Amino acid sequence: MDRTSAPSSTPDLKLHLKILAFCFFGAMVLSLIDRTDANWDLQNYHLYTPYAVLNGRLGRDYFVAGFQGYFNPAADLPYYITKFLLFPNSPMIVALLAGLPFGFLAFCTFNIARNLLPDGGYWVWCGTALIGITGSTCLSEVGTTYDDILIADFILLGLWMLLRARGIPTICFAGFVIGCAVGLKTTAVVFVPGFVVLGLILGINFKSLFVLAGAMAIGYIVSWGWWGLLLWQHFGNPYYPMLAALFPANSVPGLGVHDTRFYPKTLLAWVMYPFFWMGGHSFVVGEEPIRDPRFAMVYFSFAFVGLFALVRKYQRPERNLLATYVFFILGYVCWLLAFSIIRYAVPLEAISGVVIYALMRPVLSRRNNLIGLASLFVLLMIFTKPVGWGRIGYNKTLIEQPLPEIPHHSLVLLDGAPLGYVVPYLHADDSNFVNIFWIKPGVGELFNFQRQMKNQPKIEFLTNLPVDTLSVVRENQKLAMFGLAYNEKNCTPIKSPVQKTIRLCSVTAAQ
């Protein structure tokens, strides 16, 4: 078959499976090269929360991983089970399997390109997909537990299905996977308005739109409902610790969890934000330095085509393309207003290459399309700086042996972050872990904690804060709320390749 010719619009299952297998293989190899994930969020809650659920710790521990420790762990359970239960001594196998979501992202992006550019041929479909999935965020999250790629899988699968067919079964399936994405990670809700408008542009009638909305609701309930029920049983709040005003509880500290650190700081930045994260600086759209021109290129393409259409005749995009353009714009605007955190825009980054090429193609001659596509890919890769989230080699483990023993039925106080990943390694299943950072004087959880403390025969203190005089004084001031104190002489280091100051300390009654 000619690689540049378009195959039939409904390729057989065997061809789909071959493409999917190729995507999976490439993603697994890439994940293996990237080594073991050790990002900050993994150290905080991506390991602790599934451990807590599987070991009945929900309601026993208190804010070990902060408020993030109460997020739906469904997306993290496969990684935890693979790492700790199935292949605890085979980190390379864990890394290989962790690459699978990226493979499916590539598969969905390729098929979206195939649908939107039916006459493009394999080189165009592969090239436009490759431009998107090699973005700084997509590429850097391969094999990680951030789950943004996994959520993008659901979002782009829903987009592909809606572009592919308009029948009720397809609409139901698309709505279901979109709802699952929102249930797994609430940040995906920013794409829901775009899907609604996309449906209208595609000519889906209002009855079918209600079906789409209903399927989204079912998907949300399936992926999140079990977790909401658990939170309700333990805390009387299905969104604990959020929405405390609707579900009052003594155990909820005051939370201001909406992260506004990465919002644009000026009016110009709000309007031209994609150009601001081309400089490779940290704390622009994420904690780590990032440089990626893809969103700026999409911005430029829309502006260029708009100006081009004013002076020359521009071919009107067909319905699927128009709907995708609007979906991208609405998704970006909702993302910008809600978060401005680049990790949550992975679905848009993945299809950015398709959007750029589709916009610019009518302006270029057919002969120059492939040359322009190849040149664009090279240019983007030169300027792209993937984010460094943190990795360790296969000869290392997150927590190294030997570990200090915790007496049975102890109460372990924590201060500092991230420390959640330490807990599964301590094998202290009959002990309780309480993060004193989240306990504030004069509120109900302090008194509940004090009552719990009287029933614990032994109290330990786990911290990763700096080992200096000022830090010790501050820690003892916190412990003094509970009539406790500690001395660095009574601390045992816990070795970790990603942190150097973790230690377990014995506490005594304050003098």
Short mmCIF file of C-alpha atoms in Angstrom, two decimals:
data_model
loop_
_atom_site.label_atom_id
_atom_site.label_comp_id
_atom_site.label_asym_id
_atom_site.label_seq_id
_atom_site.Cartn_x
_atom_site.Cartn_y
_atom_site.Cartn_z
CA MET A 1 0.00 0.00 0.00
CA ASP A 2 1.25 3.53 -0.79
CA ARG A 3 2.12 5.08 2.59
CA THR A 4 0.95 8.51 1.48
CA SER A 5 -2.42 7.42 0.17
CA ALA A 6 -5.51 7.46 2.32
CA PRO A 7 -6.89 4.05 3.23
CA SER A 8 -10.56 3.34 3.62
CA SER A 9 -12.39 5.51 6.14
CA THR A 10 -13.25 2.49 8.29
CA PRO A 11 -10.05 0.48 8.64
CA ASP A 12 -10.47 -3.04 9.85
CA LEU A 13 -9.85 -4.11 13.42
CA LYS A 14 -6.59 -5.82 12.50
CA LEU A 15 -5.11 -2.55 11.23
CA HIS A 16 -6.22 -0.70 14.37
CA LEU A 17 -4.60 -3.35 16.54
CA LYS A 18 -1.34 -3.13 14.59
CA ILE A 19 -1.24 0.65 15.02
CA LEU A 20 -2.11 0.34 18.71
CA ALA A 21 0.58 -2.30 19.25
CA PHE A 22 3.15 -0.07 17.56
CA CYS A 23 2.15 2.88 19.77
CA PHE A 24 2.30 0.74 22.92
CA PHE A 25 5.72 -0.64 22.01
CA GLY A 26 7.19 2.80 21.35
CA ALA A 27 5.72 4.22 24.55
CA MET A 28 7.01 1.34 26.68
CA VAL A 29 10.53 1.73 25.28
CA LEU A 30 10.42 5.48 25.91
CA SER A 31 9.20 4.94 29.47
CA LEU A 32 11.97 2.40 30.06
CA ILE A 33 14.57 4.91 28.88
CA ASP A 34 13.13 7.57 31.20
CA ARG A 35 13.71 5.34 34.28
CA THR A 36 11.67 5.14 37.50
CA ASP A 37 9.24 7.91 38.34
CA ALA A 38 10.05 9.87 41.51
CA ASN A 39 8.07 13.09 41.10
CA TRP A 40 7.01 15.29 44.03
CA ASP A 41 3.34 14.31 43.84
CA LEU A 42 4.26 10.62 43.84
CA GLN A 43 6.26 11.25 47.01
CA ASN A 44 3.26 13.03 48.46
CA TYR A 45 0.09 11.11 47.61
CA HIS A 46 0.18 8.94 44.47
CA LEU A 47 1.55 6.02 46.47
CA TYR A 48 0.12 6.80 49.89
CA THR A 49 -3.56 7.13 48.93
CA PRO A 50 -3.89 3.73 47.18
CA TYR A 51 -1.94 2.20 50.07
CA ALA A 52 -4.36 3.79 52.53
CA VAL A 53 -7.40 2.50 50.62
CA LEU A 54 -6.11 -1.06 50.23
CA ASN A 55 -5.05 -1.26 53.88
CA GLY A 56 -8.12 0.28 55.50
CA ARG A 57 -6.37 3.45 56.64
CA LEU A 58 -9.04 5.88 55.49
CA GLY A 59 -10.27 7.62 58.63
CA ARG A 60 -7.42 6.20 60.74
CA ASP A 61 -4.69 8.50 59.43
CA TYR A 62 -5.02 12.26 59.27
CA PHE A 63 -3.87 14.33 56.27
CA VAL A 64 -0.67 12.31 55.81
CA ALA A 65 -0.45 13.58 52.23
CA GLY A 66 -2.30 16.83 52.82
CA PHE A 67 -5.66 17.44 51.18
CA GLN A 68 -4.40 15.68 48.03
CA GLY A 69 -4.42 12.44 49.99
CA TYR A 70 -8.22 12.42 49.71
CA PHE A 71 -8.33 12.65 45.91
CA ASN A 72 -9.86 9.73 44.02
CA PRO A 73 -7.05 7.12 43.88
CA ALA A 74 -8.59 5.00 41.10
CA ALA A 75 -6.04 6.21 38.55
CA ASP A 76 -3.16 5.45 40.95
CA LEU A 77 -4.24 1.96 41.98
CA PRO A 78 -2.82 0.19 38.87
CA TYR A 79 0.62 1.72 39.39
CA TYR A 80 0.63 0.98 43.12
CA ILE A 81 -0.49 -2.62 42.61
CA THR A 82 2.10 -3.13 39.88
CA LYS A 83 4.93 -1.58 41.90
CA PHE A 84 4.25 -3.03 45.35
CA LEU A 85 2.25 -6.22 44.79
CA LEU A 86 2.93 -7.66 41.33
CA PHE A 87 6.53 -6.66 40.56
CA PRO A 88 8.08 -5.26 43.76
CA ASN A 89 11.59 -6.29 42.68
CA SER A 90 11.30 -5.51 38.96
CA PRO A 91 11.38 -1.72 38.46
CA MET A 92 12.04 -2.09 34.74
CA ILE A 93 8.80 -4.02 34.25
CA VAL A 94 6.97 -1.34 36.24
CA ALA A 95 8.47 1.35 34.01
CA LEU A 96 7.52 -0.55 30.84
CA LEU A 97 3.89 -0.90 31.93
CA ALA A 98 3.77 2.72 33.11
CA GLY A 99 4.34 3.79 29.50
CA LEU A 100 1.10 2.24 28.22
CA PRO A 101 -1.10 5.34 28.75
CA PHE A 102 1.25 7.36 26.54
CA GLY A 103 0.94 4.71 23.85
CA PHE A 104 -2.83 5.02 23.90
CA LEU A 105 -2.50 8.82 23.77
CA ALA A 106 -0.46 8.47 20.59
CA PHE A 107 -3.06 6.05 19.17
CA CYS A 108 -5.97 8.43 19.84
CA THR A 109 -4.08 11.45 18.50
CA PHE A 110 -3.19 9.55 15.31
CA ASN A 111 -6.83 8.60 14.75
CA ILE A 112 -8.03 12.16 15.37
CA ALA A 113 -5.53 13.31 12.73
CA ARG A 114 -6.80 10.58 10.42
CA ASN A 115 -10.38 11.76 10.87
CA LEU A 116 -9.70 15.48 10.49
CA LEU A 117 -7.23 15.11 7.61
CA PRO A 118 -8.65 12.15 5.63
CA ASP A 119 -6.65 12.93 2.50
CA GLY A 120 -3.40 13.59 4.34
CA GLY A 121 -1.90 10.12 4.24
CA TYR A 122 0.17 8.28 6.81
CA TRP A 123 3.08 10.73 6.81
CA VAL A 124 0.78 13.62 7.64
CA TRP A 125 -1.19 11.69 10.26
CA CYS A 126 1.96 10.45 11.96
CA GLY A 127 3.72 13.81 11.65
CA THR A 128 0.91 15.91 13.09
CA ALA A 129 0.37 13.43 15.91
CA LEU A 130 4.10 13.37 16.63
CA ILE A 131 4.25 17.16 16.88
CA GLY A 132 1.62 17.14 19.61
CA ILE A 133 2.72 14.17 21.70
CA THR A 134 6.35 15.38 21.78
CA GLY A 135 5.27 18.54 23.59
CA SER A 136 7.16 19.39 26.76
CA THR A 137 4.40 18.13 29.05
CA CYS A 138 3.36 15.01 27.14
CA LEU A 139 6.94 13.87 26.66
CA SER A 140 8.03 14.58 30.23
CA GLU A 141 5.07 12.76 31.79
CA VAL A 142 5.71 9.43 30.05
CA GLY A 143 5.77 6.72 32.71
CA THR A 144 4.83 9.05 35.57
CA THR A 145 1.97 8.91 38.07
CA TYR A 146 0.73 12.42 37.35
CA ASP A 147 -2.21 10.80 35.52
CA ASP A 148 -2.58 13.73 33.12
CA ILE A 149 -1.77 11.47 30.16
CA LEU A 150 -4.28 8.88 31.39
CA ILE A 151 -6.97 11.56 31.66
CA ALA A 152 -6.05 12.82 28.19
CA ASP A 153 -6.60 9.26 26.93
CA PHE A 154 -10.24 9.44 28.02
CA ILE A 155 -10.73 12.98 26.70
CA LEU A 156 -9.21 12.28 23.29
CA LEU A 157 -11.00 8.94 22.99
CA GLY A 158 -14.26 10.82 23.53
CA LEU A 159 -13.25 13.43 20.96
CA TRP A 160 -12.29 10.78 18.41
CA MET A 161 -15.59 8.94 18.87
CA LEU A 162 -17.68 12.10 18.44
CA LEU A 163 -15.77 13.06 15.30
CA ARG A 164 -16.07 9.53 13.92
CA ALA A 165 -19.83 8.93 14.17
CA ARG A 166 -23.02 10.57 15.46
CA GLY A 167 -25.11 7.51 16.37
CA ILE A 168 -26.58 7.12 19.84
CA PRO A 169 -24.27 4.19 20.80
CA THR A 170 -21.19 6.24 19.86
CA ILE A 171 -22.51 9.31 21.69
CA CYS A 172 -23.18 7.20 24.78
CA PHE A 173 -19.69 5.73 24.72
CA ALA A 174 -18.06 9.13 24.15
CA GLY A 175 -20.04 10.70 26.99
CA PHE A 176 -19.20 7.80 29.28
CA VAL A 177 -15.42 8.06 28.80
CA ILE A 178 -15.54 11.86 29.17
CA GLY A 179 -17.44 11.45 32.43
CA CYS A 180 -14.89 8.88 33.59
CA ALA A 181 -12.13 11.42 32.97
CA VAL A 182 -13.83 14.00 35.18
CA GLY A 183 -14.47 11.40 37.88
CA LEU A 184 -10.85 10.26 37.87
CA LYS A 185 -9.46 13.79 37.97
CA THR A 186 -11.73 16.78 38.43
CA THR A 187 -9.43 19.05 36.41
CA ALA A 188 -10.84 17.41 33.26
CA VAL A 189 -14.10 19.30 33.79
CA VAL A 190 -12.64 22.24 31.83
CA PHE A 191 -13.19 20.27 28.61
CA VAL A 192 -16.90 19.62 29.16
CA PRO A 193 -18.12 22.99 27.76
CA GLY A 194 -16.02 22.39 24.66
CA PHE A 195 -17.64 18.99 24.13
CA VAL A 196 -21.12 20.49 24.40
CA VAL A 197 -20.39 23.16 21.78
CA LEU A 198 -18.57 20.62 19.63
CA GLY A 199 -21.71 18.49 19.67
CA LEU A 200 -23.83 21.43 18.54
CA ILE A 201 -21.48 22.24 15.66
CA LEU A 202 -21.42 18.61 14.59
CA GLY A 203 -25.19 18.75 14.25
CA ILE A 204 -26.06 16.58 17.23
CA ASN A 205 -29.68 17.34 18.14
CA PHE A 206 -30.77 18.37 21.62
CA LYS A 207 -32.10 14.92 22.43
CA SER A 208 -28.72 13.40 21.63
CA LEU A 209 -27.00 16.13 23.64
CA PHE A 210 -29.06 15.10 26.66
CA VAL A 211 -27.95 11.53 26.00
CA LEU A 212 -24.34 12.76 25.90
CA ALA A 213 -24.80 14.61 29.20
CA GLY A 214 -26.46 11.59 30.79
CA ALA A 215 -23.64 9.32 29.65
CA MET A 216 -21.13 11.79 31.12
CA ALA A 217 -22.97 11.63 34.44
CA ILE A 218 -22.93 7.82 34.39
CA GLY A 219 -19.21 7.78 33.58
CA TYR A 220 -18.56 10.20 36.43
CA ILE A 221 -20.51 8.06 38.88
CA VAL A 222 -18.74 4.87 37.76
CA SER A 223 -15.24 6.31 38.15
CA TRP A 224 -15.82 8.50 41.20
CA GLY A 225 -18.93 7.14 42.94
CA TRP A 226 -17.18 4.36 44.90
CA TRP A 227 -14.72 6.89 46.30
CA GLY A 228 -17.40 9.44 47.15
CA LEU A 229 -19.30 6.70 49.00
CA LEU A 230 -16.19 5.80 51.02
CA LEU A 231 -15.61 9.43 51.95
CA TRP A 232 -19.27 9.76 52.93
CA GLN A 233 -19.06 6.70 55.16
CA HIS A 234 -15.94 7.91 56.95
CA PHE A 235 -16.43 11.68 57.03
CA GLY A 236 -20.04 12.45 56.10
CA ASN A 237 -18.78 14.35 53.05
CA PRO A 238 -18.45 12.73 49.59
CA TYR A 239 -15.94 15.41 48.58
CA TYR A 240 -13.95 15.48 51.82
CA PRO A 241 -12.14 17.69 52.71
CA MET A 242 -13.60 20.02 50.06
CA LEU A 243 -17.02 21.66 50.31
CA ALA A 244 -16.71 21.88 54.09
CA ALA A 245 -19.35 24.63 54.12
CA LEU A 246 -21.93 22.15 52.78
CA PHE A 247 -20.72 19.22 54.88
CA PRO A 248 -19.46 20.64 58.21
CA ALA A 249 -17.08 18.46 60.23
CA ASN A 250 -14.73 19.07 63.13
CA SER A 251 -11.93 17.19 61.42
CA VAL A 252 -11.61 19.58 58.47
CA PRO A 253 -8.93 22.27 58.72
CA GLY A 254 -9.41 25.56 56.93
CA LEU A 255 -8.53 24.91 53.30
CA GLY A 256 -7.71 27.28 50.51
CA VAL A 257 -6.91 24.68 47.88
CA HIS A 258 -7.46 26.60 44.65
CA ASP A 259 -3.98 27.05 43.21
CA THR A 260 -3.65 30.54 41.72
CA ARG A 261 0.16 30.64 41.60
CA PHE A 262 0.30 30.21 37.84
CA TYR A 263 -2.37 32.65 36.74
CA PRO A 264 -1.15 35.33 34.31
CA LYS A 265 -0.02 38.40 36.21
CA THR A 266 -0.89 41.11 33.69
CA LEU A 267 -3.57 41.82 31.10
CA LEU A 268 -1.03 41.24 28.34
CA ALA A 269 -0.17 37.86 29.86
CA TRP A 270 -3.85 36.88 30.01
CA VAL A 271 -4.19 37.64 26.29
CA MET A 272 -0.84 36.28 25.09
CA TYR A 273 -0.01 33.67 27.73
CA PRO A 274 1.33 30.95 25.36
CA PHE A 275 4.17 33.28 24.43
CA PHE A 276 5.13 33.74 28.08
CA TRP A 277 6.06 30.11 28.63
CA MET A 278 8.44 30.02 25.68
CA GLY A 279 11.22 31.47 27.84
CA GLY A 280 12.06 28.34 29.83
CA HIS A 281 11.30 29.88 33.22
CA SER A 282 9.88 28.18 36.30
CA PHE A 283 6.57 29.13 37.94
CA VAL A 284 4.95 30.32 34.73
CA VAL A 285 2.57 27.45 33.96
CA GLY A 286 4.17 25.00 36.37
CA GLU A 287 6.69 24.67 39.17
CA GLU A 288 9.49 23.49 36.89
CA PRO A 289 11.14 25.40 34.02
CA ILE A 290 9.31 24.84 30.75
CA ARG A 291 9.82 25.98 27.18
CA ASP A 292 7.34 24.95 24.52
CA PRO A 293 6.18 26.92 21.46
CA ARG A 294 3.25 24.66 20.46
CA PHE A 295 0.44 26.69 22.00
CA ALA A 296 2.04 29.89 20.72
CA MET A 297 2.16 28.31 17.26
CA VAL A 298 -1.54 27.46 17.48
CA TYR A 299 -2.20 31.05 18.55
CA PHE A 300 -0.14 32.36 15.62
CA SER A 301 -1.87 30.00 13.18
CA PHE A 302 -5.34 31.21 14.16
CA ALA A 303 -4.22 34.85 13.90
CA PHE A 304 -2.46 34.32 10.57
CA VAL A 305 -5.41 32.51 9.01
CA GLY A 306 -7.74 35.25 10.23
CA LEU A 307 -5.63 37.93 8.58
CA PHE A 308 -5.14 35.81 5.46
CA ALA A 309 -8.90 35.40 5.09
CA LEU A 310 -9.30 39.19 5.04
CA VAL A 311 -7.17 39.64 1.94
CA ARG A 312 -7.60 36.36 0.09
CA LYS A 313 -10.21 33.65 -0.18
CA TYR A 314 -9.69 31.02 2.51
CA GLN A 315 -11.25 27.60 2.20
CA ARG A 316 -13.95 27.23 4.84
CA PRO A 317 -13.13 24.31 7.16
CA GLU A 318 -15.44 21.34 7.03
CA ARG A 319 -17.64 20.65 10.04
CA ASN A 320 -15.35 18.27 11.93
CA LEU A 321 -12.43 20.67 11.68
CA LEU A 322 -14.51 23.68 12.71
CA ALA A 323 -15.86 21.78 15.71
CA THR A 324 -12.32 20.79 16.73
CA TYR A 325 -11.08 24.38 16.43
CA VAL A 326 -13.87 25.57 18.72
CA PHE A 327 -13.23 22.68 21.13
CA PHE A 328 -9.57 23.66 21.32
CA ILE A 329 -10.31 27.36 21.88
CA LEU A 330 -12.98 26.73 24.53
CA GLY A 331 -10.82 24.13 26.25
CA TYR A 332 -7.91 26.56 26.36
CA VAL A 333 -10.01 29.45 27.69
CA CYS A 334 -11.62 27.30 30.40
CA TRP A 335 -8.22 25.88 31.34
CA LEU A 336 -6.70 29.37 31.51
CA LEU A 337 -9.48 30.69 33.75
CA ALA A 338 -9.60 27.63 36.00
CA PHE A 339 -5.95 26.63 36.46
CA SER A 340 -3.32 27.93 34.02
CA ILE A 341 -1.30 24.83 34.94
CA ILE A 342 0.17 23.27 31.82
CA ARG A 343 -0.16 19.65 33.03
CA TYR A 344 -3.94 19.95 32.90
CA ALA A 345 -3.85 20.94 29.22
CA VAL A 346 -2.28 17.70 27.93
CA PRO A 347 -5.26 16.87 25.64
CA LEU A 348 -4.84 20.22 23.89
CA GLU A 349 -1.08 19.85 23.63
CA ALA A 350 -1.51 16.40 22.10
CA ILE A 351 -3.74 17.65 19.25
CA SER A 352 -1.85 20.93 18.76
CA GLY A 353 0.05 19.53 15.78
CA VAL A 354 -3.17 18.50 14.04
CA VAL A 355 -4.70 21.93 14.64
CA ILE A 356 -1.63 23.82 13.40
CA TYR A 357 -1.35 21.76 10.23
CA ALA A 358 -5.09 21.89 9.49
CA LEU A 359 -5.13 25.67 9.85
CA MET A 360 -2.07 26.32 7.71
CA ARG A 361 -2.64 23.67 5.03
CA PRO A 362 -4.98 25.77 2.81
CA VAL A 363 -2.38 28.53 2.76
CA LEU A 364 0.41 26.23 1.56
CA SER A 365 0.66 24.38 -1.72
CA ARG A 366 0.20 20.62 -1.51
CA ARG A 367 3.84 20.11 -2.53
CA ASN A 368 5.02 22.18 0.42
CA ASN A 369 2.80 20.52 3.00
CA LEU A 370 5.15 17.67 3.91
CA ILE A 371 8.22 19.91 3.76
CA GLY A 372 6.49 22.44 5.99
CA LEU A 373 5.36 19.72 8.38
CA ALA A 374 8.87 18.29 8.70
CA SER A 375 10.38 21.74 9.14
CA LEU A 376 7.83 22.61 11.80
CA PHE A 377 8.58 19.43 13.74
CA VAL A 378 12.33 20.08 13.71
CA LEU A 379 11.86 23.72 14.72
CA LEU A 380 9.52 22.84 17.58
CA MET A 381 11.83 20.13 18.90
CA ILE A 382 14.80 22.53 18.88
CA PHE A 383 12.92 25.00 21.07
CA THR A 384 11.15 22.45 23.29
CA LYS A 385 12.48 21.90 26.80
CA PRO A 386 10.72 18.97 28.51
CA VAL A 387 9.92 19.38 32.18
CA GLY A 388 12.14 17.52 34.65
CA TRP A 389 9.75 16.00 37.18
CA GLY A 390 12.27 13.71 38.89
CA ARG A 391 13.48 10.18 38.09
CA ILE A 392 15.77 7.64 39.72
CA GLY A 393 17.83 4.78 38.30
CA TYR A 394 16.74 1.16 38.34
CA ASN A 395 19.44 0.34 40.89
CA LYS A 396 17.75 2.57 43.46
CA THR A 397 14.54 2.40 45.48
CA LEU A 398 12.53 5.32 46.78
CA ILE A 399 13.22 4.23 50.36
CA GLU A 400 16.40 2.32 51.14
CA GLN A 401 17.02 -0.38 53.72
CA PRO A 402 17.53 -0.67 56.63
CA LEU A 403 14.47 1.06 58.07
CA PRO A 404 13.85 1.94 61.71
CA GLU A 405 11.26 -0.21 63.43
CA ILE A 406 8.07 1.39 64.66
CA PRO A 407 6.62 -0.21 67.82
CA HIS A 408 3.21 -1.81 67.40
CA HIS A 409 0.17 0.43 67.84
CA SER A 410 2.23 3.61 67.73
CA LEU A 411 1.06 7.09 66.91
CA VAL A 412 3.37 8.61 64.30
CA LEU A 413 3.27 12.39 64.00
CA LEU A 414 4.39 13.94 60.72
CA ASP A 415 5.53 17.40 59.76
CA GLY A 416 6.95 18.40 56.42
CA ALA A 417 6.16 17.37 52.86
CA PRO A 418 6.24 15.21 50.89
CA LEU A 419 6.26 12.26 53.29
CA GLY A 420 3.33 10.12 52.18
CA TYR A 421 5.51 7.75 50.13
CA VAL A 422 7.51 6.78 53.23
CA VAL A 423 4.49 5.26 55.01
CA PRO A 424 3.98 2.15 52.79
CA TYR A 425 7.63 1.19 53.31
CA LEU A 426 7.48 1.35 57.12
CA HIS A 427 5.18 -1.70 57.44
CA ALA A 428 3.42 -0.13 60.42
CA ASP A 429 -0.10 -1.20 59.50
CA ASP A 430 -1.34 -1.20 63.11
CA SER A 431 -0.08 2.35 63.79
CA ASN A 432 -1.74 5.68 63.11
CA PHE A 433 -0.15 8.53 61.14
CA VAL A 434 -1.16 12.13 61.84
CA ASN A 435 0.14 15.21 60.03
CA ILE A 436 0.37 17.93 62.68
CA PHE A 437 0.79 20.64 60.04
CA TRP A 438 -2.95 20.38 59.39
CA ILE A 439 -3.93 20.49 63.05
CA LYS A 440 -4.69 24.02 64.17
CA PRO A 441 -5.15 25.11 67.80
CA GLY A 442 -8.68 25.75 68.99
CA VAL A 443 -10.52 23.56 66.48
CA GLY A 444 -12.20 20.20 66.90
CA GLU A 445 -9.51 18.01 65.35
CA LEU A 446 -7.00 19.11 68.01
CA PHE A 447 -9.18 17.73 70.79
CA ASN A 448 -9.92 14.57 68.81
CA PHE A 449 -6.19 14.11 68.34
CA GLN A 450 -5.47 14.63 72.03
CA ARG A 451 -8.01 11.95 72.93
CA GLN A 452 -6.44 9.60 70.40
CA MET A 453 -2.96 10.31 71.80
CA LYS A 454 -3.94 9.06 75.26
CA ASN A 455 -4.72 5.62 73.80
CA GLN A 456 -1.35 5.21 72.02
CA PRO A 457 1.41 3.48 74.04
CA LYS A 458 4.20 4.95 71.88
CA ILE A 459 4.57 8.19 69.92
CA GLU A 460 7.08 8.78 67.10
CA PHE A 461 7.84 11.85 64.99
CA LEU A 462 8.49 11.64 61.21
CA THR A 463 9.86 14.74 59.49
CA ASN A 464 11.91 15.87 56.51
CA LEU A 465 12.40 19.49 57.55
CA PRO A 466 15.95 20.87 57.63
CA VAL A 467 18.26 19.75 60.41
CA ASP A 468 19.14 23.11 61.92
CA THR A 469 18.57 24.91 65.22
CA LEU A 470 15.76 27.14 63.94
CA SER A 471 13.82 24.20 62.46
CA VAL A 472 14.17 22.19 65.67
CA VAL A 473 12.84 25.12 67.70
CA ARG A 474 9.85 25.52 65.37
CA GLU A 475 9.09 21.81 65.41
CA ASN A 476 9.15 21.75 69.19
CA GLN A 477 6.81 24.73 69.28
CA LYS A 478 4.31 22.72 67.23
CA LEU A 479 4.73 19.62 69.37
CA ALA A 480 4.28 21.71 72.51
CA MET A 481 0.59 22.06 71.58
CA PHE A 482 0.30 18.41 72.55
CA GLY A 483 2.68 18.49 75.50
CA LEU A 484 5.48 16.83 73.50
CA ALA A 485 9.07 17.55 72.50
CA TYR A 486 11.85 15.87 70.51
CA ASN A 487 15.63 15.98 70.30
CA GLU A 488 17.66 15.40 67.14
CA LYS A 489 19.88 13.03 69.12
CA ASN A 490 16.92 10.64 69.26
CA CYS A 491 16.39 10.58 65.49
CA THR A 492 17.15 7.78 63.03
CA PRO A 493 17.76 8.75 59.37
CA ILE A 494 15.62 7.19 56.65
CA LYS A 495 17.63 7.04 53.44
CA SER A 496 16.05 8.07 50.14
CA PRO A 497 17.67 9.03 46.81
CA VAL A 498 15.20 11.90 46.40
CA GLN A 499 15.34 13.39 49.91
CA LYS A 500 18.23 13.74 52.34
CA THR A 501 16.64 14.87 55.63
CA ILE A 502 13.95 12.27 56.38
CA ARG A 503 14.21 10.94 59.91
CA LEU A 504 12.13 9.15 62.52
CA CYS A 505 12.45 10.56 66.02
CA SER A 506 11.34 9.52 69.47
CA VAL A 507 9.34 12.12 71.40
CA THR A 508 9.09 12.80 75.10
CA ALA A 509 6.86 14.84 77.36
CA ALA A 510 7.62 18.55 77.08
CA GLN A 511 9.48 20.00 80.06
#
